[in-house]
Amino acid sequence: MEKVSCENQVNYRFPNGFWWGSAASGPQTEGAADLDGRKPSIWDYWYSIEPNCFHHGVGPENTSNFYHQFKEDIQLMKETGHNSFRTSIQWSRLIPNGVGEVNQQAVDFYNRVIDELIATDIEPFMNLYDFDMPMCMQEKGGWESREVVDAYVNYAATCFQLFGDRVKYWFTFNEPIVPVEASYLYDLHYPHIVDFKRGAAVAHNTILAHAKAVEAFKKLHLGDAKIGIILNLTPSYPRSQDPEDVKAAHIADQFFNRSFLDPVTKGEYPKDLIEILKDKEVLPTVEPGDLEVIRNNPIDLLGVNYYQPRRVKAKEEPVPAGTPFMPEHLFDPYIMPGRKINPHRGWEICEEVIYDIMIDIRDHYGNLPFFISENGMGVEGEAKFRNPEGFIEDDYRIEFIQEHLKWVHKGLQEGANCLGYHLWTFMDNWSWTNAYKNRYGLVEVDRENNFKRTIKKSGRWYKQVAEHNGF
Ligand code: BG6
């Protein structure tokens, strides 16, 4: 009955059964990097040779200790209103040599996590790959190698067989464009290759691996289980309506959104993108049968990670002849005056873009079922917001979520098929080269104090939102 009295206060009500929860990933939370048979991923290896590439030299060996504290964490998920939670299986833990023997200790661990989530009434969403190539697979060429594609498909099928009796929502990849950008174009992540054509091969092989994993999943007929992919969408907005700016934004959109979105939903690459790559002579090798597998295996469900838009203007200076091709040869980034920014991350905050994405999926992707699979705000130095009661008062995060949810609500009212909202992230975690610089969690993790967890104000607020199915 208590709920009824609160219902009067709800201005933004969400559909029944709406997913409230958060996303995380195995490599960013589990820790226990060397324990129980796990072998290194590219992150462990990279950290071992270049620790200075990581904020304050903090590496992936312990991350947030979820491996040991998952029971407590799942309880805290309940206390912060979760009805669903996404994490990822680490390939390097489950099949430490990439192919071959399955690590029973890893099976036991993931079984315990899944069972604990279900026992706590939290729907487990499982992702299979979160930037974390096993090092032994990278040595074989990583996503440039067809052998690695086959190994991944075998790993995915193993996961479906082991856990598919209980996990109903599967995702092949999280943000698969990030390894293309960060590892093969912009020199941000290991293996530090800067070569568009090799990046395009990585993108194609990833999409192929995804489609083959979807095919393997469908063959298993796992009842009402669904499979999808998590894409980070960064809608492109032109500086002005000048045709050259509009064209520049269209091109950026082809590279950074449609490149993955179209093949996984419509089963084909965008024609404009193919034309550009052909013209620049950087098309990846496509083998007979590849396009057929991609065409025949569209996803059931899309996860949309939304953080920021991309603003673009027409190219102002010509690119010197002979410069190896990069997407930015065809447009310039545009810094919009007066934009709202998260200074800790340098990312623009523009809430209504989430609505534009929803309408785009409604109108151009057959109103495919999707959910907001990540959205969140990273802040450095949150400890200064600790109150006398000992928890962090992160009102900025509450406002951030609320303002995005208002636009999600509007998209829903206008018919978008959005099934839920997952925040990035449940607890403060290790964020790749940024390590623990920016904190995103509903729950604080004190690394200096045995990874002590404390729910922030946002976590308390999020519980109310989930309980009232709105705010
Ligand atoms: C998301 C990634 O795009 O950004 C997460 O999926 C990542 O893995 C998050 O942690 C935040 O990144 P950063 O660099 O701000 O810590």
Short mmCIF file of C-alpha atoms and ligand atoms in Angstrom, two decimals:
data_model
loop_
_atom_site.label_atom_id
_atom_site.label_comp_id
_atom_site.label_asym_id
_atom_site.label_seq_id
_atom_site.Cartn_x
_atom_site.Cartn_y
_atom_site.Cartn_z
CA MET A 1 0.00 0.00 0.00
CA GLU A 2 2.91 2.27 0.69
CA LYS A 3 3.63 2.34 -3.02
CA VAL A 4 0.15 3.67 -3.79
CA SER A 5 0.63 6.77 -1.69
CA CYS A 6 3.94 7.46 -3.42
CA GLU A 7 2.43 7.01 -6.87
CA ASN A 8 0.92 10.46 -6.63
CA GLN A 9 4.42 11.90 -6.57
CA VAL A 10 5.51 10.19 -9.76
CA ASN A 11 5.66 12.62 -12.66
CA TYR A 12 7.54 10.35 -15.01
CA ARG A 13 6.15 6.85 -14.91
CA PHE A 14 7.81 4.05 -16.87
CA PRO A 15 6.18 0.94 -18.37
CA ASN A 16 5.55 -2.08 -16.17
CA GLY A 17 8.50 -4.43 -16.12
CA PHE A 18 10.94 -1.69 -17.14
CA TRP A 19 14.52 -2.80 -16.48
CA TRP A 20 16.21 -0.76 -13.79
CA GLY A 21 19.78 -1.65 -13.13
CA SER A 22 23.33 -1.08 -14.15
CA ALA A 23 26.12 -2.43 -16.30
CA ALA A 24 29.64 -3.46 -15.47
CA SER A 25 32.22 -5.80 -16.95
CA GLY A 26 34.33 -8.70 -15.76
CA PRO A 27 37.76 -7.14 -16.36
CA GLN A 28 36.74 -3.89 -14.67
CA THR A 29 35.31 -5.42 -11.51
CA GLU A 30 36.41 -8.98 -10.81
CA GLY A 31 40.06 -8.52 -9.95
CA ALA A 32 41.68 -11.88 -9.08
CA ALA A 33 43.56 -11.57 -12.35
CA ASP A 34 46.04 -14.32 -11.54
CA LEU A 35 43.76 -16.53 -9.51
CA ASP A 36 42.16 -19.90 -10.15
CA GLY A 37 43.57 -20.54 -13.57
CA ARG A 38 42.86 -17.25 -15.31
CA LYS A 39 45.49 -16.21 -17.87
CA PRO A 40 46.40 -12.68 -19.00
CA SER A 41 44.33 -10.62 -21.37
CA ILE A 42 45.86 -7.83 -23.42
CA TRP A 43 45.20 -5.53 -20.44
CA ASP A 44 47.30 -7.55 -18.02
CA TYR A 45 50.05 -7.83 -20.58
CA TRP A 46 50.00 -4.16 -21.54
CA TYR A 47 50.08 -3.13 -17.89
CA SER A 48 53.09 -5.41 -17.31
CA ILE A 49 55.10 -3.62 -20.00
CA GLU A 50 53.77 -0.04 -19.77
CA PRO A 51 52.29 0.65 -16.32
CA ASN A 52 52.69 4.38 -16.88
CA CYS A 53 49.94 4.31 -19.46
CA PHE A 54 47.46 3.80 -16.61
CA HIS A 55 46.22 6.61 -14.36
CA HIS A 56 48.39 6.66 -11.22
CA GLY A 57 49.91 3.40 -12.40
CA VAL A 58 46.88 1.38 -11.24
CA GLY A 59 46.48 -1.84 -13.20
CA PRO A 60 43.86 -4.54 -13.71
CA GLU A 61 45.10 -7.11 -11.17
CA ASN A 62 42.59 -6.38 -8.39
CA THR A 63 40.04 -4.02 -9.91
CA SER A 64 37.03 -3.90 -7.54
CA ASN A 65 37.35 -7.37 -6.01
CA PHE A 66 33.96 -8.60 -7.25
CA TYR A 67 35.47 -12.08 -7.52
CA HIS A 68 35.56 -12.25 -3.74
CA GLN A 69 32.76 -9.86 -2.80
CA PHE A 70 30.06 -10.68 -5.34
CA LYS A 71 27.57 -11.86 -2.70
CA GLU A 72 27.78 -8.61 -0.82
CA ASP A 73 27.64 -6.72 -4.11
CA ILE A 74 24.52 -8.47 -5.28
CA GLN A 75 22.91 -7.60 -1.96
CA LEU A 76 23.87 -3.97 -2.58
CA MET A 77 22.34 -4.20 -6.05
CA LYS A 78 19.10 -5.12 -4.37
CA GLU A 79 19.49 -2.20 -1.99
CA THR A 80 19.97 0.15 -4.93
CA GLY A 81 16.85 -0.97 -6.77
CA HIS A 82 18.26 -3.32 -9.39
CA ASN A 83 15.90 -5.72 -11.12
CA SER A 84 18.58 -6.49 -13.74
CA PHE A 85 22.36 -6.29 -14.00
CA ARG A 86 24.84 -6.77 -16.83
CA THR A 87 28.35 -7.98 -16.45
CA SER A 88 30.66 -9.93 -18.75
CA ILE A 89 32.35 -13.28 -18.71
CA GLN A 90 36.10 -13.06 -19.16
CA TRP A 91 37.21 -15.30 -22.00
CA SER A 92 40.66 -15.38 -20.38
CA ARG A 93 39.12 -16.85 -17.24
CA LEU A 94 36.71 -19.33 -18.81
CA ILE A 95 39.00 -20.71 -21.51
CA PRO A 96 42.46 -19.56 -20.40
CA ASN A 97 44.21 -20.76 -23.57
CA GLY A 98 41.63 -19.15 -25.83
CA VAL A 99 40.61 -22.56 -27.18
CA GLY A 100 40.50 -25.99 -25.58
CA GLU A 101 40.02 -26.78 -21.95
CA VAL A 102 37.31 -24.99 -19.99
CA ASN A 103 38.43 -23.78 -16.56
CA GLN A 104 36.12 -25.43 -14.03
CA GLN A 105 36.92 -22.83 -11.36
CA ALA A 106 35.68 -20.13 -13.71
CA VAL A 107 32.53 -22.11 -14.45
CA ASP A 108 31.93 -22.41 -10.72
CA PHE A 109 32.47 -18.68 -10.22
CA TYR A 110 30.11 -17.57 -12.99
CA ASN A 111 27.54 -20.14 -11.87
CA ARG A 112 27.64 -18.72 -8.37
CA VAL A 113 27.22 -15.16 -9.65
CA ILE A 114 24.31 -16.08 -11.93
CA ASP A 115 22.59 -18.15 -9.25
CA GLU A 116 23.03 -15.46 -6.63
CA LEU A 117 21.57 -12.81 -8.97
CA ILE A 118 18.55 -14.99 -9.73
CA ALA A 119 18.05 -15.85 -6.05
CA THR A 120 18.03 -12.10 -5.36
CA ASP A 121 15.44 -11.46 -8.11
CA ILE A 122 17.90 -9.69 -10.34
CA GLU A 123 17.84 -10.72 -13.99
CA PRO A 124 21.38 -11.51 -15.17
CA PHE A 125 22.37 -9.98 -18.51
CA MET A 126 25.58 -11.51 -19.80
CA ASN A 127 28.04 -10.01 -22.22
CA LEU A 128 30.82 -12.07 -23.78
CA TYR A 129 33.48 -9.57 -24.74
CA ASP A 130 34.41 -6.24 -23.22
CA PHE A 131 37.65 -5.10 -24.91
CA ASP A 132 39.38 -8.07 -23.25
CA MET A 133 41.19 -10.17 -25.80
CA PRO A 134 43.10 -13.05 -24.18
CA MET A 135 46.80 -12.35 -24.73
CA CYS A 136 47.33 -15.77 -26.32
CA MET A 137 44.69 -14.85 -28.91
CA GLN A 138 46.28 -11.45 -29.53
CA GLU A 139 49.51 -13.29 -30.25
CA LYS A 140 47.66 -15.04 -33.05
CA GLY A 141 46.63 -11.68 -34.51
CA GLY A 142 43.62 -10.75 -32.37
CA TRP A 143 40.61 -9.66 -34.43
CA GLU A 144 42.74 -9.53 -37.56
CA SER A 145 42.84 -13.33 -37.49
CA ARG A 146 40.06 -15.63 -38.71
CA GLU A 147 41.41 -18.28 -36.35
CA VAL A 148 40.56 -15.95 -33.46
CA VAL A 149 37.07 -15.38 -34.89
CA ASP A 150 36.51 -19.15 -34.80
CA ALA A 151 37.95 -19.39 -31.29
CA TYR A 152 35.59 -16.64 -30.10
CA VAL A 153 32.57 -18.40 -31.64
CA ASN A 154 33.57 -21.59 -29.85
CA TYR A 155 33.94 -19.64 -26.58
CA ALA A 156 30.52 -18.01 -27.10
CA ALA A 157 28.86 -21.37 -27.78
CA THR A 158 30.50 -22.78 -24.65
CA CYS A 159 29.00 -19.93 -22.61
CA PHE A 160 25.52 -20.50 -24.06
CA GLN A 161 25.76 -24.20 -23.24
CA LEU A 162 27.07 -23.68 -19.73
CA PHE A 163 24.84 -20.83 -18.61
CA GLY A 164 22.02 -20.59 -21.18
CA ASP A 165 19.63 -22.53 -18.96
CA ARG A 166 19.49 -19.49 -16.65
CA VAL A 167 20.76 -16.44 -18.51
CA LYS A 168 18.01 -15.06 -20.74
CA TYR A 169 19.75 -11.97 -22.11
CA TRP A 170 23.01 -12.39 -23.96
CA PHE A 171 25.27 -9.86 -25.66
CA THR A 172 28.10 -10.74 -27.97
CA PHE A 173 30.16 -7.55 -27.57
CA ASN A 174 30.24 -4.33 -25.64
CA GLU A 175 31.14 -1.28 -27.75
CA PRO A 176 32.97 -3.27 -30.44
CA ILE A 177 33.98 -0.07 -32.24
CA VAL A 178 36.16 0.96 -29.29
CA PRO A 179 38.91 -1.62 -29.91
CA VAL A 180 38.89 -0.55 -33.60
CA GLU A 181 39.29 3.11 -32.69
CA ALA A 182 41.53 2.77 -29.66
CA SER A 183 43.81 -0.07 -30.76
CA TYR A 184 43.96 0.36 -34.56
CA LEU A 185 43.34 4.04 -35.33
CA TYR A 186 44.11 6.49 -32.55
CA ASP A 187 46.94 4.84 -30.62
CA LEU A 188 45.10 4.77 -27.30
CA HIS A 189 45.19 1.07 -26.40
CA TYR A 190 47.43 -1.92 -26.95
CA PRO A 191 48.55 -3.09 -29.55
CA HIS A 192 48.98 0.56 -30.63
CA ILE A 193 48.49 0.04 -34.34
CA VAL A 194 47.65 3.05 -36.49
CA ASP A 195 46.36 1.69 -39.77
CA PHE A 196 42.86 2.24 -41.07
CA LYS A 197 42.80 -0.80 -43.32
CA ARG A 198 43.80 -3.08 -40.48
CA GLY A 199 41.18 -1.38 -38.30
CA ALA A 200 38.56 -2.05 -40.98
CA ALA A 201 39.59 -5.73 -41.00
CA VAL A 202 39.19 -5.80 -37.20
CA ALA A 203 35.72 -4.25 -37.54
CA HIS A 204 34.62 -6.72 -40.21
CA ASN A 205 35.95 -9.73 -38.33
CA THR A 206 34.27 -8.56 -35.14
CA ILE A 207 30.93 -8.24 -36.93
CA LEU A 208 31.48 -11.67 -38.46
CA ALA A 209 32.32 -13.15 -35.04
CA HIS A 210 29.18 -11.52 -33.65
CA ALA A 211 26.97 -12.92 -36.44
CA LYS A 212 28.45 -16.40 -36.09
CA ALA A 213 27.88 -16.29 -32.34
CA VAL A 214 24.25 -15.28 -32.95
CA GLU A 215 23.97 -18.21 -35.37
CA ALA A 216 25.40 -20.62 -32.76
CA PHE A 217 22.98 -19.22 -30.19
CA LYS A 218 19.93 -19.72 -32.43
CA LYS A 219 20.95 -23.30 -33.16
CA LEU A 220 20.71 -24.10 -29.46
CA HIS A 221 17.03 -23.08 -29.26
CA LEU A 222 17.29 -21.69 -25.75
CA GLY A 223 13.57 -21.07 -25.28
CA ASP A 224 12.72 -17.40 -24.88
CA ALA A 225 16.35 -16.30 -24.42
CA LYS A 226 17.40 -13.27 -26.45
CA ILE A 227 20.68 -12.24 -27.99
CA GLY A 228 21.96 -8.84 -28.92
CA ILE A 229 24.95 -6.54 -28.94
CA ILE A 230 25.81 -3.39 -26.99
CA LEU A 231 26.74 -0.43 -29.20
CA ASN A 232 27.94 2.99 -28.11
CA LEU A 233 26.03 5.41 -30.31
CA THR A 234 27.32 8.93 -30.79
CA PRO A 235 24.83 10.71 -33.07
CA SER A 236 26.55 13.21 -35.35
CA TYR A 237 25.29 16.77 -35.49
CA PRO A 238 26.50 19.26 -38.12
CA ARG A 239 27.77 22.69 -37.10
CA SER A 240 25.16 24.27 -39.40
CA GLN A 241 22.69 23.33 -42.09
CA ASP A 242 25.23 24.28 -44.75
CA PRO A 243 25.29 21.26 -47.11
CA GLU A 244 29.03 20.77 -46.54
CA ASP A 245 28.57 20.57 -42.75
CA VAL A 246 25.58 18.27 -43.16
CA LYS A 247 27.58 16.02 -45.47
CA ALA A 248 30.46 15.94 -42.98
CA ALA A 249 28.09 14.87 -40.18
CA HIS A 250 26.59 12.19 -42.41
CA ILE A 251 30.04 10.77 -43.13
CA ALA A 252 31.03 10.71 -39.45
CA ASP A 253 27.75 8.97 -38.68
CA GLN A 254 28.52 6.31 -41.29
CA PHE A 255 31.90 5.57 -39.71
CA PHE A 256 31.02 5.68 -36.04
CA ASN A 257 27.38 4.55 -35.82
CA ARG A 258 26.02 2.91 -38.96
CA SER A 259 29.18 0.82 -39.48
CA PHE A 260 28.10 -1.53 -36.68
CA LEU A 261 24.43 -0.70 -36.24
CA ASP A 262 23.38 -1.54 -39.79
CA PRO A 263 25.04 -4.95 -40.18
CA VAL A 264 23.83 -6.25 -36.80
CA THR A 265 20.24 -5.09 -37.31
CA LYS A 266 19.67 -4.95 -41.07
CA GLY A 267 22.26 -7.52 -42.02
CA GLU A 268 24.19 -5.25 -44.37
CA TYR A 269 26.84 -2.57 -44.35
CA PRO A 270 25.70 0.96 -45.23
CA LYS A 271 26.18 1.62 -48.92
CA ASP A 272 27.61 5.11 -48.44
CA LEU A 273 30.29 3.74 -46.14
CA ILE A 274 31.26 1.03 -48.62
CA GLU A 275 31.55 3.66 -51.35
CA ILE A 276 33.88 5.79 -49.23
CA LEU A 277 36.12 2.86 -48.27
CA LYS A 278 36.24 1.68 -51.87
CA ASP A 279 37.19 5.14 -53.04
CA LYS A 280 39.96 5.37 -50.42
CA GLU A 281 41.11 1.81 -51.17
CA VAL A 282 40.74 0.67 -47.59
CA LEU A 283 37.97 -1.91 -47.87
CA PRO A 284 38.70 -4.96 -45.70
CA THR A 285 38.91 -8.43 -47.18
CA VAL A 286 35.52 -10.09 -47.17
CA GLU A 287 35.53 -13.84 -47.75
CA PRO A 288 32.81 -15.78 -49.55
CA GLY A 289 29.96 -16.50 -47.14
CA ASP A 290 30.75 -13.65 -44.71
CA LEU A 291 27.99 -11.36 -45.91
CA GLU A 292 25.50 -14.20 -45.89
CA VAL A 293 26.17 -15.03 -42.22
CA ILE A 294 25.82 -11.34 -41.35
CA ARG A 295 22.60 -11.07 -43.38
CA ASN A 296 21.04 -14.17 -41.83
CA ASN A 297 21.68 -13.35 -38.18
CA PRO A 298 20.11 -10.08 -37.04
CA ILE A 299 19.91 -9.44 -33.31
CA ASP A 300 16.81 -9.78 -31.12
CA LEU A 301 17.67 -6.90 -28.83
CA LEU A 302 19.95 -3.87 -28.97
CA GLY A 303 21.82 -2.30 -26.06
CA VAL A 304 22.53 1.40 -26.54
CA ASN A 305 25.33 3.01 -24.58
CA TYR A 306 24.92 6.73 -24.70
CA TYR A 307 27.36 9.23 -23.27
CA GLN A 308 27.82 12.08 -25.71
CA PRO A 309 27.03 13.35 -29.20
CA ARG A 310 29.60 13.97 -31.92
CA ARG A 311 29.67 17.46 -33.42
CA VAL A 312 31.12 17.88 -36.84
CA LYS A 313 31.92 20.52 -39.43
CA ALA A 314 33.17 20.45 -43.01
CA LYS A 315 36.91 19.94 -43.42
CA GLU A 316 38.68 23.28 -43.27
CA GLU A 317 42.22 22.39 -44.40
CA PRO A 318 43.01 19.94 -47.16
CA VAL A 319 44.85 16.79 -46.10
CA PRO A 320 48.40 16.65 -47.53
CA ALA A 321 48.64 14.17 -50.38
CA GLY A 322 49.91 10.75 -49.39
CA THR A 323 48.78 10.93 -45.73
CA PRO A 324 47.51 7.48 -44.72
CA PHE A 325 43.73 7.49 -44.59
CA MET A 326 41.81 8.36 -41.43
CA PRO A 327 38.06 9.11 -41.10
CA GLU A 328 38.96 12.68 -40.04
CA HIS A 329 40.19 13.34 -43.57
CA LEU A 330 36.53 13.77 -44.43
CA PHE A 331 35.32 16.03 -41.61
CA ASP A 332 36.57 18.13 -38.72
CA PRO A 333 35.44 17.83 -35.13
CA TYR A 334 33.42 20.86 -34.05
CA ILE A 335 33.57 22.32 -30.54
CA MET A 336 30.16 23.88 -30.06
CA PRO A 337 30.31 27.14 -28.08
CA GLY A 338 28.33 26.98 -24.84
CA ARG A 339 28.08 23.24 -24.74
CA LYS A 340 27.55 21.65 -21.33
CA ILE A 341 30.51 19.56 -20.35
CA ASN A 342 31.56 17.08 -17.70
CA PRO A 343 34.96 18.60 -16.86
CA HIS A 344 36.28 15.39 -15.28
CA ARG A 345 35.85 13.45 -18.48
CA GLY A 346 35.77 16.21 -21.08
CA TRP A 347 32.60 14.76 -22.58
CA GLU A 348 29.68 16.94 -23.61
CA ILE A 349 26.46 16.35 -21.68
CA CYS A 350 23.46 16.65 -23.97
CA GLU A 351 20.44 14.82 -22.61
CA GLU A 352 18.01 15.12 -25.51
CA VAL A 353 20.34 13.16 -27.77
CA ILE A 354 19.13 10.01 -26.01
CA TYR A 355 15.66 10.82 -27.35
CA ASP A 356 17.01 11.33 -30.88
CA ILE A 357 18.55 7.86 -30.71
CA MET A 358 15.24 6.38 -29.60
CA ILE A 359 13.36 8.01 -32.45
CA ASP A 360 16.01 6.94 -34.95
CA ILE A 361 15.64 3.31 -33.84
CA ARG A 362 11.85 3.62 -33.98
CA ASP A 363 11.81 5.11 -37.46
CA HIS A 364 14.80 3.58 -39.21
CA TYR A 365 15.32 0.23 -37.50
CA GLY A 366 11.81 -1.19 -37.46
CA ASN A 367 11.23 -0.14 -33.85
CA LEU A 368 13.57 -2.88 -32.72
CA PRO A 369 13.44 -3.66 -28.98
CA PHE A 370 16.34 -1.95 -27.24
CA PHE A 371 17.35 -0.59 -23.88
CA ILE A 372 19.72 2.05 -22.63
CA SER A 373 22.54 -0.25 -21.63
CA GLU A 374 24.96 2.43 -20.37
CA ASN A 375 24.71 6.08 -19.47
CA GLY A 376 26.54 7.71 -16.64
CA MET A 377 28.77 10.39 -15.27
CA GLY A 378 32.36 9.96 -14.14
CA VAL A 379 33.57 12.37 -11.48
CA GLU A 380 37.03 12.75 -10.00
CA GLY A 381 37.56 13.40 -6.27
CA GLU A 382 34.10 12.44 -5.06
CA ALA A 383 35.33 11.90 -1.51
CA LYS A 384 34.98 15.65 -0.91
CA PHE A 385 31.22 15.24 -1.16
CA ARG A 386 31.11 12.84 1.79
CA ASN A 387 28.54 13.95 4.39
CA PRO A 388 28.77 13.58 8.20
CA GLU A 389 26.87 10.30 7.92
CA GLY A 390 29.74 8.98 5.85
CA PHE A 391 28.25 8.63 2.37
CA ILE A 392 28.89 10.62 -0.78
CA GLU A 393 26.21 13.10 -1.73
CA ASP A 394 26.40 12.94 -5.50
CA ASP A 395 23.49 15.20 -6.38
CA TYR A 396 25.12 15.92 -9.75
CA ARG A 397 24.73 12.23 -10.65
CA ILE A 398 21.09 12.18 -9.60
CA GLU A 399 20.45 15.23 -11.75
CA PHE A 400 22.36 13.68 -14.66
CA ILE A 401 20.27 10.48 -14.54
CA GLN A 402 17.02 12.33 -14.01
CA GLU A 403 17.55 14.67 -16.95
CA HIS A 404 18.35 11.75 -19.25
CA LEU A 405 15.39 9.75 -17.98
CA LYS A 406 13.03 12.61 -18.81
CA TRP A 407 14.02 12.27 -22.44
CA VAL A 408 13.79 8.47 -22.29
CA HIS A 409 10.28 8.93 -20.96
CA LYS A 410 9.38 11.22 -23.85
CA GLY A 411 10.76 8.71 -26.36
CA LEU A 412 8.66 5.98 -24.75
CA GLN A 413 5.55 8.12 -24.93
CA GLU A 414 6.18 8.57 -28.61
CA GLY A 415 6.33 4.85 -29.20
CA ALA A 416 10.01 3.91 -28.97
CA ASN A 417 10.46 0.29 -27.92
CA CYS A 418 12.79 0.91 -24.99
CA LEU A 419 12.76 -1.83 -22.37
CA GLY A 420 14.98 -0.41 -19.67
CA TYR A 421 17.72 1.81 -18.37
CA HIS A 422 21.06 0.60 -17.06
CA LEU A 423 23.42 3.05 -15.48
CA TRP A 424 27.16 2.89 -15.88
CA THR A 425 27.81 1.67 -13.27
CA PHE A 426 26.90 -0.23 -10.12
CA MET A 427 30.06 0.46 -8.10
CA ASP A 428 33.21 2.48 -8.76
CA ASN A 429 35.38 0.36 -10.97
CA TRP A 430 38.60 0.18 -12.92
CA SER A 431 38.19 2.05 -16.16
CA TRP A 432 40.98 0.95 -18.47
CA THR A 433 43.69 3.58 -18.81
CA ASN A 434 41.70 5.96 -16.60
CA ALA A 435 41.85 3.31 -13.85
CA TYR A 436 40.04 4.79 -10.81
CA LYS A 437 40.30 8.45 -11.87
CA ASN A 438 36.63 9.09 -12.59
CA ARG A 439 34.10 7.37 -10.36
CA TYR A 440 30.79 6.30 -11.90
CA GLY A 441 29.21 4.08 -9.24
CA LEU A 442 25.99 4.18 -7.28
CA VAL A 443 28.22 2.58 -4.67
CA GLU A 444 31.58 3.91 -3.56
CA VAL A 445 34.54 1.52 -3.48
CA ASP A 446 37.33 2.44 -1.08
CA ARG A 447 40.41 0.74 -2.46
CA GLU A 448 42.52 1.84 0.48
CA ASN A 449 40.18 0.20 2.95
CA ASN A 450 39.71 -3.41 1.82
CA PHE A 451 37.48 -2.35 -1.05
CA LYS A 452 34.84 -1.19 1.41
CA ARG A 453 31.51 -0.48 -0.27
CA THR A 454 29.25 2.44 0.71
CA ILE A 455 26.04 3.33 -1.10
CA LYS A 456 26.08 6.91 -2.37
CA LYS A 457 23.10 9.23 -2.30
CA SER A 458 22.44 8.34 -5.94
CA GLY A 459 22.16 4.66 -4.96
CA ARG A 460 19.49 5.47 -2.39
CA TRP A 461 17.67 7.66 -4.88
CA TYR A 462 17.89 5.03 -7.63
CA LYS A 463 16.15 2.54 -5.37
CA GLN A 464 13.22 4.92 -5.00
CA VAL A 465 13.01 5.39 -8.75
CA ALA A 466 12.98 1.63 -9.33
CA GLU A 467 10.42 1.03 -6.59
CA HIS A 468 8.08 3.68 -7.92
CA ASN A 469 8.90 2.81 -11.51
CA GLY A 470 9.50 6.48 -12.08
CA PHE A 471 10.17 9.74 -10.31
C1 BG6 B 1 32.16 3.31 -21.41
C2 BG6 B 1 32.76 1.92 -21.36
O1 BG6 B 1 32.04 3.73 -22.72
O2 BG6 B 1 32.91 4.27 -20.73
C3 BG6 B 1 33.20 1.57 -19.95
O3 BG6 B 1 31.83 0.93 -21.80
C4 BG6 B 1 34.02 2.69 -19.36
O4 BG6 B 1 33.93 0.37 -19.98
C5 BG6 B 1 33.21 3.96 -19.38
O5 BG6 B 1 34.45 2.37 -18.07
C6 BG6 B 1 33.90 5.15 -18.73
O6 BG6 B 1 35.14 5.40 -19.24
P1 BG6 B 1 36.19 6.40 -18.55
O7 BG6 B 1 37.32 6.42 -19.46
O8 BG6 B 1 35.50 7.71 -18.41
O9 BG6 B 1 36.52 5.89 -17.21
#
